[in-house]
Short mmCIF file of C-alpha atoms in Angstrom, two decimals:
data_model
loop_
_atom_site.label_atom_id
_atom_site.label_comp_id
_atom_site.label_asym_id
_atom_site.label_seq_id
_atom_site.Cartn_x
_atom_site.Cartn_y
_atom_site.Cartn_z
CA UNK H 990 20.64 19.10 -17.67
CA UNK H 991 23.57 18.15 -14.94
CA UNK H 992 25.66 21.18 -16.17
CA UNK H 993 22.82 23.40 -15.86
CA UNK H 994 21.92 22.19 -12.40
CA UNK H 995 25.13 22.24 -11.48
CA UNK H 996 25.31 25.71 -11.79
CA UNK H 997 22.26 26.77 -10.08
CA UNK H 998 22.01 28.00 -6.41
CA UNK H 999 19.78 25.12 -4.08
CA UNK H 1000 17.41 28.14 -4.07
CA UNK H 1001 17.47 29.01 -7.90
CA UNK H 1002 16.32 25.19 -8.01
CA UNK H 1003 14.19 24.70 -5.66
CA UNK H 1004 12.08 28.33 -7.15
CA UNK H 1005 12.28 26.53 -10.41
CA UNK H 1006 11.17 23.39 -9.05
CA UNK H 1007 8.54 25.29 -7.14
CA UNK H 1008 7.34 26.59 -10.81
CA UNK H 1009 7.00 23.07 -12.39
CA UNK H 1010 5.40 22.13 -9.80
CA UNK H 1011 2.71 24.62 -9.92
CA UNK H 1012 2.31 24.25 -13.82
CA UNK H 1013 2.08 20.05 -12.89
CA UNK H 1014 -1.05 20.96 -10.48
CA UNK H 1015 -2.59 23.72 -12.46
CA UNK H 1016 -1.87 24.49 -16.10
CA UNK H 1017 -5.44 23.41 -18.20
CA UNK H 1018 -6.96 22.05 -15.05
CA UNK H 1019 -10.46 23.10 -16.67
CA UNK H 1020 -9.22 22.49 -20.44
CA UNK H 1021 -10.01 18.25 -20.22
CA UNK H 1022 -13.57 16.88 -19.84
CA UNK H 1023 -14.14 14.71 -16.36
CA UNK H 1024 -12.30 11.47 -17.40
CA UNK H 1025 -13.51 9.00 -15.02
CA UNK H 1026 -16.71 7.82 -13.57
CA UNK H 1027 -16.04 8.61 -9.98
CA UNK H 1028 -14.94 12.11 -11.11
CA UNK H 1029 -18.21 12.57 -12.78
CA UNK H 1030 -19.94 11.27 -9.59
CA UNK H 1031 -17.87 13.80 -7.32
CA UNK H 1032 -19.04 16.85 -9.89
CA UNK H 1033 -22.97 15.62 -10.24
CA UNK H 1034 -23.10 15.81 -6.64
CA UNK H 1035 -21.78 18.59 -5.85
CA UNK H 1036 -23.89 20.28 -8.57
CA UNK H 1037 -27.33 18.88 -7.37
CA UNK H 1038 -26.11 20.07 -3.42
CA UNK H 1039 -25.63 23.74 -4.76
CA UNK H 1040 -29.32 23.46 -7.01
CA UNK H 1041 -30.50 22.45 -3.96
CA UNK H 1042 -29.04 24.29 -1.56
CA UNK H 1043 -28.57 21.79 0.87
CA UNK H 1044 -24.92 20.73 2.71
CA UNK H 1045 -26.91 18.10 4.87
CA UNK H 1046 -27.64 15.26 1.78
CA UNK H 1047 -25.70 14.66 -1.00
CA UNK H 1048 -28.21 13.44 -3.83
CA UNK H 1049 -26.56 11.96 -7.15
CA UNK H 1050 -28.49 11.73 -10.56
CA UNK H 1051 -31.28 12.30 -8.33
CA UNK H 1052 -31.18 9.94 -6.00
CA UNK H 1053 -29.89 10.49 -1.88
CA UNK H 1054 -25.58 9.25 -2.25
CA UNK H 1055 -24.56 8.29 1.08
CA UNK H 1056 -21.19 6.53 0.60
CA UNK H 1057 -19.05 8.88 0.87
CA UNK H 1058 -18.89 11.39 3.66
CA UNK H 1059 -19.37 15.48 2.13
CA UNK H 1060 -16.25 17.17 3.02
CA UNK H 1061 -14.67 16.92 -0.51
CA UNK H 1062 -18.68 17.97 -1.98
CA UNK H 1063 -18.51 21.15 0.77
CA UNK H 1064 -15.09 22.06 -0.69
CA UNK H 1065 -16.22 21.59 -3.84
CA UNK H 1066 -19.48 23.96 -2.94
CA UNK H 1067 -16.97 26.36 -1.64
CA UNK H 1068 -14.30 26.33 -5.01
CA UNK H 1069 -17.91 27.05 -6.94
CA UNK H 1070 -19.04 29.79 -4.74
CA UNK H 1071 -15.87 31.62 -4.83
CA UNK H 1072 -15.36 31.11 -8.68
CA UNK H 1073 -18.87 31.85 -9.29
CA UNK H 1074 -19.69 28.55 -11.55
CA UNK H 1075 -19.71 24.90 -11.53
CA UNK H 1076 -17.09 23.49 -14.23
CA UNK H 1077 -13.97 21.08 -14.62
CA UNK H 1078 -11.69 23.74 -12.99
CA UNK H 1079 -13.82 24.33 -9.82
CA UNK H 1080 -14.43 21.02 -8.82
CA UNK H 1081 -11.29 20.14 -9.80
CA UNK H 1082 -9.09 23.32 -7.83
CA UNK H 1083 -9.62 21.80 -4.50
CA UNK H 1084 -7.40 18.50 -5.41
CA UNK H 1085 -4.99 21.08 -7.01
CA UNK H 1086 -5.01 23.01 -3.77
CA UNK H 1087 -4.72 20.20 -1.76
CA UNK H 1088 -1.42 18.66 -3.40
CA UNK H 1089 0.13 21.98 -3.31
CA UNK H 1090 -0.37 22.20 0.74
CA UNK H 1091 1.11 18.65 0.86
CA UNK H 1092 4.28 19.25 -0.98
CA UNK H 1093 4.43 22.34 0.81
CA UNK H 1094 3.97 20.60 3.95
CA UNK H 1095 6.63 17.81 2.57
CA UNK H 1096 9.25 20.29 1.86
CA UNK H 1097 9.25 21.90 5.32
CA UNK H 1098 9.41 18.24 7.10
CA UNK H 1099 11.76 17.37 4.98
CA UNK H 1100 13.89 20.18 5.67
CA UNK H 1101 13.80 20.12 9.52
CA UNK H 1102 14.71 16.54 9.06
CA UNK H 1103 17.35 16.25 6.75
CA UNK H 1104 18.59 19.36 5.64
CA UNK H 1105 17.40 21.86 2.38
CA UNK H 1106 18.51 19.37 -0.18
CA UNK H 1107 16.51 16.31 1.54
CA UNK H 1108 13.41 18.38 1.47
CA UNK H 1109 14.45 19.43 -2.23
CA UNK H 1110 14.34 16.02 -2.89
CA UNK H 1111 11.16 15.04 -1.07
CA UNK H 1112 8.77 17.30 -2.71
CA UNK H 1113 9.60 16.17 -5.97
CA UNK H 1114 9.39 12.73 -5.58
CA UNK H 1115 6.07 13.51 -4.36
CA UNK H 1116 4.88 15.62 -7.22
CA UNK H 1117 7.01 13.57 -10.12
CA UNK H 1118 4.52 10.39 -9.07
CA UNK H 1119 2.17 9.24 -11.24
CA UNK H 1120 -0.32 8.72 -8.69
CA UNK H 1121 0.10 11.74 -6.95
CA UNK H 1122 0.23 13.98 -9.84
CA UNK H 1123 -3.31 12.90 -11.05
CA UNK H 1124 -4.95 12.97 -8.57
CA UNK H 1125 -3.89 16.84 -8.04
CA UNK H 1126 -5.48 16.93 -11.08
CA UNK H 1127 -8.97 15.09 -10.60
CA UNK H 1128 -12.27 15.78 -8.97
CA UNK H 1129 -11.59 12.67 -6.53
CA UNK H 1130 -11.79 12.49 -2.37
CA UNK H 1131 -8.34 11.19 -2.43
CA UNK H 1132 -6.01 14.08 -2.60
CA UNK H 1133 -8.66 15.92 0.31
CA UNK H 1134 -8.33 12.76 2.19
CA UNK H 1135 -4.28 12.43 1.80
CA UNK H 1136 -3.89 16.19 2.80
CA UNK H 1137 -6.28 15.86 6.11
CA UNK H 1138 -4.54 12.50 6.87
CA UNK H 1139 -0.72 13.96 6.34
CA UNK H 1140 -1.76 17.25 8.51
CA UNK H 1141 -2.85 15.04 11.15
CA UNK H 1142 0.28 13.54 11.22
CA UNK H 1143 2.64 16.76 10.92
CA UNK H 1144 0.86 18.08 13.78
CA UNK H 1145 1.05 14.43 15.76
CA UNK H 1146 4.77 14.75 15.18
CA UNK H 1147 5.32 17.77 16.06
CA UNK H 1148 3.35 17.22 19.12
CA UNK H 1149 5.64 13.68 19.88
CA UNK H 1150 8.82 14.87 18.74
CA UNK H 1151 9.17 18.39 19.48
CA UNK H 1152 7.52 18.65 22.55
CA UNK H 1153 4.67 20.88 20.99
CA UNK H 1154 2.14 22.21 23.42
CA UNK H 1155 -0.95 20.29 23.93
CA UNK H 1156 -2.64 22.65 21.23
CA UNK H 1157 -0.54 20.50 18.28
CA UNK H 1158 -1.94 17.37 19.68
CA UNK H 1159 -6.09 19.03 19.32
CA UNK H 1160 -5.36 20.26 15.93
CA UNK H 1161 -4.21 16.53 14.78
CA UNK H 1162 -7.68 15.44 15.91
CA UNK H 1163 -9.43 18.48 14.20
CA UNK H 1164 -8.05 17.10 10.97
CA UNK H 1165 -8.27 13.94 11.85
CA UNK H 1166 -12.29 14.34 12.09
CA UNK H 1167 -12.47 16.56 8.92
CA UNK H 1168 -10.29 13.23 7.63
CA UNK H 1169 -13.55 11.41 9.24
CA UNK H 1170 -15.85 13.79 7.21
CA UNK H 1171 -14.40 12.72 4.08
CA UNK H 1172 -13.70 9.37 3.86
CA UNK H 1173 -15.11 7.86 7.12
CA UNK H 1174 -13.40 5.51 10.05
CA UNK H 1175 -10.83 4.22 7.19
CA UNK H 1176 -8.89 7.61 8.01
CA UNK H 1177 -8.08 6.37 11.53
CA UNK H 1178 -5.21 2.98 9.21
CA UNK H 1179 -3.45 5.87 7.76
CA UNK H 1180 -3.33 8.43 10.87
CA UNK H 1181 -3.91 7.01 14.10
CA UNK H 1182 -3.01 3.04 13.50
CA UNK H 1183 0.69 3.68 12.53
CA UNK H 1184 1.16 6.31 15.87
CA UNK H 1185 -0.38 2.90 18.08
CA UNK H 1186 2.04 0.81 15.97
CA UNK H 1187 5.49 2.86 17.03
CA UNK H 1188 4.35 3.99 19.93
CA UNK H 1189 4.11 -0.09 21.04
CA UNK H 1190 7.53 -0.62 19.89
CA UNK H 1191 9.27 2.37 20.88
CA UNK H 1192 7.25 2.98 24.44
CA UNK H 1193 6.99 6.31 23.80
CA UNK H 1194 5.50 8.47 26.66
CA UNK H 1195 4.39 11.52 24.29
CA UNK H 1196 3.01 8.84 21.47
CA UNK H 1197 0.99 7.60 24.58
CA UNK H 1198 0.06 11.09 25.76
CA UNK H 1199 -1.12 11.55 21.85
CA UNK H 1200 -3.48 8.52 21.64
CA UNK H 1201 -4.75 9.06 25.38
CA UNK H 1202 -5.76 12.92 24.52
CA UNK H 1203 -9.45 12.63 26.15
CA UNK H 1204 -10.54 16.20 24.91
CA UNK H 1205 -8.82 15.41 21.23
CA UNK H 1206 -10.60 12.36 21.12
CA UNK H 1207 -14.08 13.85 22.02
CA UNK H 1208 -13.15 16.77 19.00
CA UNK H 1209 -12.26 14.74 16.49
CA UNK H 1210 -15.50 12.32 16.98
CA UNK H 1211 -17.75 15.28 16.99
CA UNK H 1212 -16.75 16.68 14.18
CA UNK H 1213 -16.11 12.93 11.87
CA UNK H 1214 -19.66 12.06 13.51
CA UNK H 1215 -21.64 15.17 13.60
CA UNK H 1216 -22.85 14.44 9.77
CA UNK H 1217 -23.57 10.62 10.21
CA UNK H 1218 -25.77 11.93 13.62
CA UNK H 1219 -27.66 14.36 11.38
CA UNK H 1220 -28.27 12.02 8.37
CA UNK H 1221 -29.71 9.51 11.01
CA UNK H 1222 -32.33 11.24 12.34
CA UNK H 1223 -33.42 13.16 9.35
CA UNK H 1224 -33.42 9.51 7.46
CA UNK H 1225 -33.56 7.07 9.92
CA UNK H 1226 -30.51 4.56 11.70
CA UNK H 1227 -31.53 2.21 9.31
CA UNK H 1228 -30.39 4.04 6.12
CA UNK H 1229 -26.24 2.78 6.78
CA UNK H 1230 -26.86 -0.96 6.34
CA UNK H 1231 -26.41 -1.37 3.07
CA UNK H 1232 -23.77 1.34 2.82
CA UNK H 1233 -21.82 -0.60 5.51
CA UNK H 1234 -21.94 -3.94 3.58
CA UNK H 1235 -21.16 -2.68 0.15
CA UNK H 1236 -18.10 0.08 0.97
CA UNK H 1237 -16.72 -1.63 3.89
CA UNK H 1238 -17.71 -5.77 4.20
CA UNK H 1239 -17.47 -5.99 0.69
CA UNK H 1240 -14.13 -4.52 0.06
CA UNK H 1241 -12.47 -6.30 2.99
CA UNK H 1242 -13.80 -10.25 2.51
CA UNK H 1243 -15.76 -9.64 -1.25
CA UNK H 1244 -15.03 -11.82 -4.30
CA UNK H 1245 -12.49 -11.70 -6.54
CA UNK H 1246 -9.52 -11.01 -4.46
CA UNK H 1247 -5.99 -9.52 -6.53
CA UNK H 1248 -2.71 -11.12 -5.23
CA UNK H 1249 -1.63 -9.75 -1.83
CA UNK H 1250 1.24 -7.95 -3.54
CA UNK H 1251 -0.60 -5.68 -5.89
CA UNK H 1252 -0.12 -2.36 -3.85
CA UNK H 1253 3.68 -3.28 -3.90
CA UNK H 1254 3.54 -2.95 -7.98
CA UNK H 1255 1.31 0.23 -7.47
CA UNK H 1256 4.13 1.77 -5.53
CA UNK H 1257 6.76 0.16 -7.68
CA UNK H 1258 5.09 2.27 -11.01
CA UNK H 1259 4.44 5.45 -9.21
CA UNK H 1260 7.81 5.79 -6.89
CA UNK H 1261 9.77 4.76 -9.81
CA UNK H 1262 12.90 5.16 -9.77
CA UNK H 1263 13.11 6.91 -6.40
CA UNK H 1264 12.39 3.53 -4.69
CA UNK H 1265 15.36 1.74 -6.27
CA UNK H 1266 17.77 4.01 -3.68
CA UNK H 1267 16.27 1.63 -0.50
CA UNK H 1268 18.98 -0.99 -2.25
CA UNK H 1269 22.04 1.45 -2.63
CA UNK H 1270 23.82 1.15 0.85
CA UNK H 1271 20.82 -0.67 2.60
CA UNK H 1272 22.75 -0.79 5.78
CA UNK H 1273 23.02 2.89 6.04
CA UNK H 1274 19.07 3.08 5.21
CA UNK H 1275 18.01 0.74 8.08
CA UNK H 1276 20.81 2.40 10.25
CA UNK H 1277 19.29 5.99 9.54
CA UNK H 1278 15.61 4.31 10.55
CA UNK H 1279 16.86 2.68 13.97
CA UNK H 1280 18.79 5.54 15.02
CA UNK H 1281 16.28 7.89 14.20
CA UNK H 1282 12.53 8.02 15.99
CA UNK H 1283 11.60 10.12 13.37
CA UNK H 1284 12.44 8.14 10.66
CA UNK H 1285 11.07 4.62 11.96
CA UNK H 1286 7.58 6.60 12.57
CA UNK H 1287 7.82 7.58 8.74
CA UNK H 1288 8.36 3.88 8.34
CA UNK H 1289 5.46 2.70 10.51
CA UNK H 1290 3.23 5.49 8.40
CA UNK H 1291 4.42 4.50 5.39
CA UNK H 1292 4.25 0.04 5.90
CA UNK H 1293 1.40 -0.56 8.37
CA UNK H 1294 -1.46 0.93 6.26
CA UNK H 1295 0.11 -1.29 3.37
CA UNK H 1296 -0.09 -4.27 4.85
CA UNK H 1297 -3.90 -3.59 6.39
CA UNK H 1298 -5.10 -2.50 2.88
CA UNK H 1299 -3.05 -6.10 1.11
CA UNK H 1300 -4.98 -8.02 3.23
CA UNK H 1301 -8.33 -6.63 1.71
CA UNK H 1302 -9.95 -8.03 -1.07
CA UNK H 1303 -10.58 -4.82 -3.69
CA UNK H 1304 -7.44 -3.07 -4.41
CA UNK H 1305 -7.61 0.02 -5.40
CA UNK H 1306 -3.48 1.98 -5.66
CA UNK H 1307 -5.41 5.37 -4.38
CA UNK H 1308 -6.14 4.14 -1.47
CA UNK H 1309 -2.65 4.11 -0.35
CA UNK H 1310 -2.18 7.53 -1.43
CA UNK H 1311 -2.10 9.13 2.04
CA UNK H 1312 1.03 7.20 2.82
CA UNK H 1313 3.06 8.50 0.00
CA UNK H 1314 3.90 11.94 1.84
CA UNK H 1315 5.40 9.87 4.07
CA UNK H 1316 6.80 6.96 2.04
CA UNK H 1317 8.23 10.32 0.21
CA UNK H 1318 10.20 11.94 2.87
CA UNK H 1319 11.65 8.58 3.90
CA UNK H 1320 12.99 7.87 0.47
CA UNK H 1321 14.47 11.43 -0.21
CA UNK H 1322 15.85 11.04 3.42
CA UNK H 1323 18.28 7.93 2.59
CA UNK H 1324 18.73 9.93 -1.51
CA UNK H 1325 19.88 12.84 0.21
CA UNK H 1326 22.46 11.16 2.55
CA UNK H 1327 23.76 9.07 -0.75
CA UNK H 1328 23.96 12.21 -2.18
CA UNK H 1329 26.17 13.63 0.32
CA UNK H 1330 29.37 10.91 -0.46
CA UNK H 1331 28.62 10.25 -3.85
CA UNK H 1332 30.99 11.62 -6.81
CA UNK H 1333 31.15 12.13 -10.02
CA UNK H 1334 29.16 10.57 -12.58
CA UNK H 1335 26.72 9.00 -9.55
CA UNK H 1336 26.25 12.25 -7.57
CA UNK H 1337 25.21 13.86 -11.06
CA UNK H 1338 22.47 11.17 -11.61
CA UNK H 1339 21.36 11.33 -8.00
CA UNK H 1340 20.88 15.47 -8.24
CA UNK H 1341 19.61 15.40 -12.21
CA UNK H 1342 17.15 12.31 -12.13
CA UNK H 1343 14.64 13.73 -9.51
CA UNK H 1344 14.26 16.94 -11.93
CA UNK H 1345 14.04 14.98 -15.32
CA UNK H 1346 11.50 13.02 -13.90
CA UNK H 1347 9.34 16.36 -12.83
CA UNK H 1348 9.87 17.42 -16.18
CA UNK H 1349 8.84 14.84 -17.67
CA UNK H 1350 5.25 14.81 -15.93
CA UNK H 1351 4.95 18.67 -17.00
CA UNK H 1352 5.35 18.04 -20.00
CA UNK H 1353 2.29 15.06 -20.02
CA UNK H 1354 0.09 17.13 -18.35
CA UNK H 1355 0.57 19.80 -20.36
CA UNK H 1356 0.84 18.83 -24.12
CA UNK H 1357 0.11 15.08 -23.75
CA UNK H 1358 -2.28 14.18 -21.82
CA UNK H 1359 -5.65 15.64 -23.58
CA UNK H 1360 -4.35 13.76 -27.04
CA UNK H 1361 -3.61 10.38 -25.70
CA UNK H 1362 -7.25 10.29 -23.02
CA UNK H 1363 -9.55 11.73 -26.08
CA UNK H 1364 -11.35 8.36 -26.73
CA UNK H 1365 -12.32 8.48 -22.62
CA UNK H 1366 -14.37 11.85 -23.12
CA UNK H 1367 -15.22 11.76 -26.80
CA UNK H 1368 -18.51 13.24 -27.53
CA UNK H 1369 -19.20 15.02 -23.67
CA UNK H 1370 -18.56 18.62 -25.04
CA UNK H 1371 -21.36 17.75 -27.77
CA UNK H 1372 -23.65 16.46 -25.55
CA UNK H 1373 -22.99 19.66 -23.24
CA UNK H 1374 -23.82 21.73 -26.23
CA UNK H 1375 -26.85 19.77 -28.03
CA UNK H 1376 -28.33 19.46 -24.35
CA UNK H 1377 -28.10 23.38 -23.71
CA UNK H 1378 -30.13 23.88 -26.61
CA UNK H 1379 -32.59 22.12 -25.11
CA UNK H 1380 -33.20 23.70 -21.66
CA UNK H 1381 -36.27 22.77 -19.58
CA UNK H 1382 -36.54 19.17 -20.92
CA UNK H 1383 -36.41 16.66 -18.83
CA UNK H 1384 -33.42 13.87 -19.62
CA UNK H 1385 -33.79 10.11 -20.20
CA UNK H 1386 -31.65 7.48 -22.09
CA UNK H 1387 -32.13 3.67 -22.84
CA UNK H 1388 -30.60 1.92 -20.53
CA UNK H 1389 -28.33 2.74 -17.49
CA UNK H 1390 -26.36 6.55 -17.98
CA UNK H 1391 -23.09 7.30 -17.60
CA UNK H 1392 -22.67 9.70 -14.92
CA UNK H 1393 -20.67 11.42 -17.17
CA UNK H 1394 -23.52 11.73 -19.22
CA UNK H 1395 -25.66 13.02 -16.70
CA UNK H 1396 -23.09 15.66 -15.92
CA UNK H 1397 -22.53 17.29 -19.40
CA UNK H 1398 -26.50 16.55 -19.84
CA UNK H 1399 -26.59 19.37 -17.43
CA UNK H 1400 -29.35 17.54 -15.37
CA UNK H 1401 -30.85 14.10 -13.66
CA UNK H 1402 -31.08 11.06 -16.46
CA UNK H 1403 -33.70 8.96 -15.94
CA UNK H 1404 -33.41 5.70 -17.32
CA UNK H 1405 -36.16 3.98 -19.54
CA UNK H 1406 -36.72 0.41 -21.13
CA UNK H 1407 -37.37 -0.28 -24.78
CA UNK H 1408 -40.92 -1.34 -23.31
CA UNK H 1409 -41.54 1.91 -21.50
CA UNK H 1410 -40.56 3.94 -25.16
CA UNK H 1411 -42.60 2.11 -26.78
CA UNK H 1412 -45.84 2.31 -24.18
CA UNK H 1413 -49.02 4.54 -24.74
CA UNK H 1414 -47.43 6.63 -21.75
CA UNK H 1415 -43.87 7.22 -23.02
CA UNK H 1416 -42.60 10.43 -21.00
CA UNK H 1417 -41.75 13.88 -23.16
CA UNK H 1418 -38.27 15.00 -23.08
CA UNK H 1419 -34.72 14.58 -24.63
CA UNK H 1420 -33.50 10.96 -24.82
CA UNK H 1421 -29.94 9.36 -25.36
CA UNK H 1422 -29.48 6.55 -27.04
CA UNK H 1423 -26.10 5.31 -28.04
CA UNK H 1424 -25.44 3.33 -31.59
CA UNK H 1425 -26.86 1.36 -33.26
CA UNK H 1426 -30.48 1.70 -31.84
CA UNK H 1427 -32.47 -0.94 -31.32
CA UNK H 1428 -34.63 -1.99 -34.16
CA UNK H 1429 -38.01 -0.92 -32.18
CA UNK H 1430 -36.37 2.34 -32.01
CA UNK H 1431 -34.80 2.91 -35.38
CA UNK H 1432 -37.60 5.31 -36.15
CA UNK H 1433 -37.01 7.82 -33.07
CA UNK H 1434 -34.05 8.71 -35.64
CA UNK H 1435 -36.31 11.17 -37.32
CA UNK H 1436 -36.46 13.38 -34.40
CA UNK H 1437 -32.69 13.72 -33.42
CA UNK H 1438 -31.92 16.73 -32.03
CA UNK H 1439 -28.45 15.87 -32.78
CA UNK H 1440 -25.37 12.92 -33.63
CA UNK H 1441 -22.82 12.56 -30.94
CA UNK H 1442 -19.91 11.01 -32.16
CA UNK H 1443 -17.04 9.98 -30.99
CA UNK H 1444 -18.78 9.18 -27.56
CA UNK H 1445 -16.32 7.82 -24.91
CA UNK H 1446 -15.10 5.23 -27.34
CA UNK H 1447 -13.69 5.76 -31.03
CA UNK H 1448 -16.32 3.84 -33.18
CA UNK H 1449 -19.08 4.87 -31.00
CA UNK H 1450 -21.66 7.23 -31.46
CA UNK H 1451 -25.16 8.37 -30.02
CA UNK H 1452 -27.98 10.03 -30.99
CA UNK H 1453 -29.88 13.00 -28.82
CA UNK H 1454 -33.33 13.00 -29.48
CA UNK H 1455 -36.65 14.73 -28.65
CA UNK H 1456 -39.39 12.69 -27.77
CA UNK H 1457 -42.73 13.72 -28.15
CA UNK H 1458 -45.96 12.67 -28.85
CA UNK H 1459 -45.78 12.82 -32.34
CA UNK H 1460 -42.03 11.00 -33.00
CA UNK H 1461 -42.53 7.19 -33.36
#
């Protein structure tokens, strides 16, 4: 690997890098089942928005889903449209999308700040980052929310720094209140919080002229509030309450509190070993930082968010992942400039880790990954296929679904008691029941439509079955 790189143009590597990055993003995007819950949720809601037809209220499994803002579920509406169906790969592309427009976005910073090889550097410890990289590839808000959030700052800092016309400064807030659309006020630690921080310590006039912008104030409100205004007075004021206590007093002062350092061993994982260059010539690290503007706002984009999000109670290592553009760029920075003086052995690790590392997640993602995460989505493509047999029937299972479930069900699951399956009234339709059934319900056996099994665990299994009057 170091002789072949060190034969290579910057550009030959950087096309190739470009290429491995691509295949990280996109190769079998579609090809694995949703994994997670909250992916599920993200594709169940975007589904019953396009049956629907309505971009006003997202409704999940049936019921109205108001904690999370619908930017990500209108992108996902959009990836659909285009495509022409709902499946892994549409709700997934605008993640995949997303990432790419960040590294892109990375690169360019990067390059303006530190030269081609800094830049080189930045974009793949961005992609080679086990956060990062998933969520590129997952039906989740967060890689949305991290590109809004990054583009907001890009234009911010172009608007400080380079003396951009006041049009830089407006599009910052435009993203900044599509940032508001997806994820709510939480945007404003990661965008607007860190800009307050260095413009206090620095007394910067333009930083000032940034976070006094009247008119990009007034846009970026409009747009972030615009949705909550409309939900209000088609549902009432009243209808935020309890989304206010459980997503935002809940997470900040709720029980069971992980130790305050928890986000530094999330970034510890998925940084690895980039991070470990902040302790090769430290001095010329917090040299670059106080002699550069640049590089101490990196630093207050990158550190104030993580010390507002260790002081909540839930800890969650994606919600830091709008900081890691920037916690990128400042790391490949200080790489790049070690790079510069090293020799021999040292300079070829410096230039040959980066690139073994991108490899490496490649590779996962593309042979790996769907081998080692079976037992998480064991049994879904049955269900998808027993349930299509069945079309028209209305859904149920015994106790609470899985939202995956009521995804690859292919409609709402209602949920029933043993009571209510066992009452004069017991509703007609297809229900899932996982194994081993109760005893009251051992006899529902004889009317399986079909056996799922593996499902979502390895010695699981479930049964699909279809009720009717005459199945006891």
């Amino acid at each position: 690997m170091r002789l072949i790189l060190s034969s290579l143009s910057l550009r030959t590597v950087a096309l190739l890098a470009a290429v491995a990055i691509a295949l990280l993003f996109f190769w079998g995007l579609g090809s694995v089942p949703f994994l997670s819950v909250n992916e599920a949720r993200r594709a169940v809601t975007v589904r019953e928005m396009r049956e629907a037809g309505s971009w006003l209220l997202p409704y999940m499994n049936g019921d109205l889903y108001l904690s999370k803002p619908p930017f990500f579920y209108w992108a996902g509406l959009v990836s659909t449209a285009v495509l022409g169906s709902l499946s892994e790969w549409s709700v997934r592309l605008p993640s995949a999308l997303a990432a790419t427009v960040c590294c892109i976005g990375t690169y360019l910073y990067g390059v303006r700040q530190a030269g081609r090889q800094a830049g080189l550097f930045a974009v793949v410890f961005l992609a080679a980052n086990g956060a990062f990289s998933l969520f590129a590839r997952r039906s989740e808000i967060e890689m949305l929310l991290t590109l809004l959030c990054f583009g907001a700052l890009l234009a911010a800092w172009h608007f400080i720094f380079q003396q951009g016309r006041a049009i830089w400064s407006r599009l910052s807030y435009v993203l900044l209140g599509c940032a508001l659309l997806t994820k709510g006020p939480v945007c404003l630690l990661w965008v607007t919080a860190p800009i307050l921080a260095y413009a206090l310590i620095y007394r910067d006039a333009r930083a000032k002229a940034y976070l006094c912008d009247g008119w990009g104030w007034l846009i970026a409100l409009v747009l972030g509030g615009s949705w909550y205004v409309a939900v209000s007075m088609n549902q009432g004021w009243g209808i935020w309450a309890s989304i206010v206590n459980e997503d935002i007093v809940k997470k900040i002062d709720g029980q069971g509190a992980e130790a305050w350092y928890a986000y530094l061993l999330y970034l510890a994982g998925d940084f690895f070993p980039f991070w470990l260059i902040v302790f090769v010539q430290p001095r010329r690290f917090w040299a670059m930082i106080r002699a550069r503007r640049e590089a101490a706002m990196l630093l207050c984009c990158s550190l104030l968010p993580l010390l507002v999000f260790s002081c909540f109670t839930e800890k969650h290592g994606k919600y830091l992942l709008p900081i890691y553009p920037s916690m990128a760029l400042l790391l490949a920075m200080h790489w790049a400039a070690v790079f510069d003086t090293a020799k021999g052995r040292w300079r070829a690790c410096l230039a040959t880790v980066p690139y073994v590392m991108l490899a490496g997640f490649v590779v996962f993602y593309m042979f790996v990954e769907a081998r080692v995460l079976s037992h998480r989505v064991g049994g879904l493509e049955q269900v998808a296929t027993l349930a299509a047999g069945q079309p028209g029937q209305k859904a149920y299972s015994v106790g609470e679904p899985d939202i995956r479930l009521v995804y690859y069900m292919g409609r709402p699951v209602t949920t029933l008691t043993v009571a209510q399956l066992q009452g004069a009234n017991r509703p007609v339709g297809l229900l899932f029941a996982q194994e081993p059934l109760e005893p009251e319900l051992r006899g529902l056996a004889a009317c399986k439509v079909g056996e799922v099994e593996p499902y979502l665990k390895p010695d699981h299994a479930a049964l699909l079955v279809h009720l009717a009057a005459d199945c006891r």
